[in-house]
Amino acid sequence: MAEPEFAKRVAEMRSEMVRRTASKMTDGMLEAAEVLRKLLKAKGENVRLGACRALFEHGVRIRETVELEERLQALEQRAKAGEQK
């Protein structure tokens, strides 16, 4: 196999591995969020504080990511509609 073809195939395989990994991590996010919510009621003050911080920090990031994704999709749809004219 020629070197450029080999490099392209390696890149494709890496990309697929990243997609699979991201999918598995996403599947576990709901369970992780439920664990954090349970920790909000823990006896230890430090545990509760850590759970609060994690929920706020990650909640904000997730919301920002979702909003950016929605905006990007809207822009892509507009661009696509403009190309079709």
PDB file of C-alpha atoms in Angstrom:
ATOM      1  CA  MET A   1       0.000   0.000   0.000  1.00  0.00           C
ATOM      2  CA  ALA A   2       1.357   3.419  -0.907  1.00  0.00           C
ATOM      3  CA  GLU A   3       2.333   5.693   1.999  1.00  0.00           C
ATOM      4  CA  PRO A   4      -0.395   8.347   1.470  1.00  0.00           C
ATOM      5  CA  GLU A   5      -3.049   5.628   1.301  1.00  0.00           C
ATOM      6  CA  PHE A   6      -1.668   4.018   4.450  1.00  0.00           C
ATOM      7  CA  ALA A   7      -1.659   7.352   6.295  1.00  0.00           C
ATOM      8  CA  LYS A   8      -5.231   7.997   5.178  1.00  0.00           C
ATOM      9  CA  ARG A   9      -6.340   4.558   6.410  1.00  0.00           C
ATOM     10  CA  VAL A  10      -4.623   5.087   9.783  1.00  0.00           C
ATOM     11  CA  ALA A  11      -6.353   8.463  10.134  1.00  0.00           C
ATOM     12  CA  GLU A  12      -9.726   6.872   9.322  1.00  0.00           C
ATOM     13  CA  MET A  13      -9.186   4.127  11.903  1.00  0.00           C
ATOM     14  CA  ARG A  14      -8.164   6.647  14.566  1.00  0.00           C
ATOM     15  CA  SER A  15     -11.206   8.737  13.811  1.00  0.00           C
ATOM     16  CA  GLU A  16     -13.469   5.707  14.197  1.00  0.00           C
ATOM     17  CA  MET A  17     -11.817   4.821  17.528  1.00  0.00           C
ATOM     18  CA  VAL A  18     -12.425   8.350  18.802  1.00  0.00           C
ATOM     19  CA  ARG A  19     -16.088   8.194  17.703  1.00  0.00           C
ATOM     20  CA  ARG A  20     -16.571   4.879  19.507  1.00  0.00           C
ATOM     21  CA  THR A  21     -14.870   6.150  22.641  1.00  0.00           C
ATOM     22  CA  ALA A  22     -16.959   9.312  22.658  1.00  0.00           C
ATOM     23  CA  SER A  23     -20.105   7.234  22.256  1.00  0.00           C
ATOM     24  CA  LYS A  24     -19.223   5.036  25.232  1.00  0.00           C
ATOM     25  CA  MET A  25     -18.424   8.062  27.357  1.00  0.00           C
ATOM     26  CA  THR A  26     -21.683   9.722  26.387  1.00  0.00           C
ATOM     27  CA  ASP A  27     -23.579   6.588  27.351  1.00  0.00           C
ATOM     28  CA  GLY A  28     -22.084   6.803  30.859  1.00  0.00           C
ATOM     29  CA  MET A  29     -22.797  10.497  31.380  1.00  0.00           C
ATOM     30  CA  LEU A  30     -26.354   9.984  32.578  1.00  0.00           C
ATOM     31  CA  GLU A  31     -25.238   7.479  35.191  1.00  0.00           C
ATOM     32  CA  ALA A  32     -22.409   9.775  36.288  1.00  0.00           C
ATOM     33  CA  ALA A  33     -24.838  12.684  36.636  1.00  0.00           C
ATOM     34  CA  GLU A  34     -27.127  10.528  38.775  1.00  0.00           C
ATOM     35  CA  VAL A  35     -24.189   9.611  41.038  1.00  0.00           C
ATOM     36  CA  LEU A  36     -23.277  13.276  41.412  1.00  0.00           C
ATOM     37  CA  ARG A  37     -26.877  14.110  42.308  1.00  0.00           C
ATOM     38  CA  LYS A  38     -26.843  11.418  45.000  1.00  0.00           C
ATOM     39  CA  LEU A  39     -23.596  12.841  46.364  1.00  0.00           C
ATOM     40  CA  LEU A  40     -25.378  16.153  46.929  1.00  0.00           C
ATOM     41  CA  LYS A  41     -27.015  14.418  49.889  1.00  0.00           C
ATOM     42  CA  ALA A  42     -23.834  12.846  51.284  1.00  0.00           C
ATOM     43  CA  LYS A  43     -22.997  13.290  54.957  1.00  0.00           C
ATOM     44  CA  GLY A  44     -19.567  14.756  54.287  1.00  0.00           C
ATOM     45  CA  GLU A  45     -19.517  18.471  53.611  1.00  0.00           C
ATOM     46  CA  ASN A  46     -16.514  18.170  51.293  1.00  0.00           C
ATOM     47  CA  VAL A  47     -18.254  15.472  49.253  1.00  0.00           C
ATOM     48  CA  ARG A  48     -21.361  17.625  48.838  1.00  0.00           C
ATOM     49  CA  LEU A  49     -19.255  20.645  47.911  1.00  0.00           C
ATOM     50  CA  GLY A  50     -17.321  18.622  45.332  1.00  0.00           C
ATOM     51  CA  ALA A  51     -20.548  17.324  43.812  1.00  0.00           C
ATOM     52  CA  CYS A  52     -21.940  20.860  43.631  1.00  0.00           C
ATOM     53  CA  ARG A  53     -18.829  22.151  41.908  1.00  0.00           C
ATOM     54  CA  ALA A  54     -18.775  19.298  39.433  1.00  0.00           C
ATOM     55  CA  LEU A  55     -22.451  19.723  38.547  1.00  0.00           C
ATOM     56  CA  PHE A  56     -22.121  23.472  38.038  1.00  0.00           C
ATOM     57  CA  GLU A  57     -18.865  23.295  36.068  1.00  0.00           C
ATOM     58  CA  HIS A  58     -19.905  20.463  33.806  1.00  0.00           C
ATOM     59  CA  GLY A  59     -23.483  21.644  33.500  1.00  0.00           C
ATOM     60  CA  VAL A  60     -22.350  25.005  32.160  1.00  0.00           C
ATOM     61  CA  ARG A  61     -19.916  23.385  29.728  1.00  0.00           C
ATOM     62  CA  ILE A  62     -22.520  20.957  28.456  1.00  0.00           C
ATOM     63  CA  ARG A  63     -25.054  23.737  27.960  1.00  0.00           C
ATOM     64  CA  GLU A  64     -22.495  25.856  26.091  1.00  0.00           C
ATOM     65  CA  THR A  65     -21.566  22.914  23.887  1.00  0.00           C
ATOM     66  CA  VAL A  66     -25.196  22.179  23.041  1.00  0.00           C
ATOM     67  CA  GLU A  67     -25.869  25.835  22.229  1.00  0.00           C
ATOM     68  CA  LEU A  68     -22.781  26.053  20.014  1.00  0.00           C
ATOM     69  CA  GLU A  69     -23.754  22.855  18.233  1.00  0.00           C
ATOM     70  CA  GLU A  70     -27.251  24.204  17.571  1.00  0.00           C
ATOM     71  CA  ARG A  71     -25.847  27.488  16.252  1.00  0.00           C
ATOM     72  CA  LEU A  72     -23.376  25.645  14.025  1.00  0.00           C
ATOM     73  CA  GLN A  73     -26.133  23.451  12.604  1.00  0.00           C
ATOM     74  CA  ALA A  74     -28.231  26.545  11.866  1.00  0.00           C
ATOM     75  CA  LEU A  75     -25.305  28.187  10.076  1.00  0.00           C
ATOM     76  CA  GLU A  76     -24.607  25.034   8.085  1.00  0.00           C
ATOM     77  CA  GLN A  77     -28.256  24.828   7.031  1.00  0.00           C
ATOM     78  CA  ARG A  78     -28.211  28.466   5.930  1.00  0.00           C
ATOM     79  CA  ALA A  79     -25.001  27.903   3.969  1.00  0.00           C
ATOM     80  CA  LYS A  80     -26.436  24.808   2.341  1.00  0.00           C
ATOM     81  CA  ALA A  81     -29.652  26.636   1.432  1.00  0.00           C
ATOM     82  CA  GLY A  82     -27.564  29.456  -0.079  1.00  0.00           C
ATOM     83  CA  GLU A  83     -25.591  26.984  -2.189  1.00  0.00           C
ATOM     84  CA  GLN A  84     -28.775  25.455  -3.587  1.00  0.00           C
ATOM     85  CA  LYS A  85     -30.035  28.765  -4.960  1.00  0.00           C
TER      86      LYS A  85
END
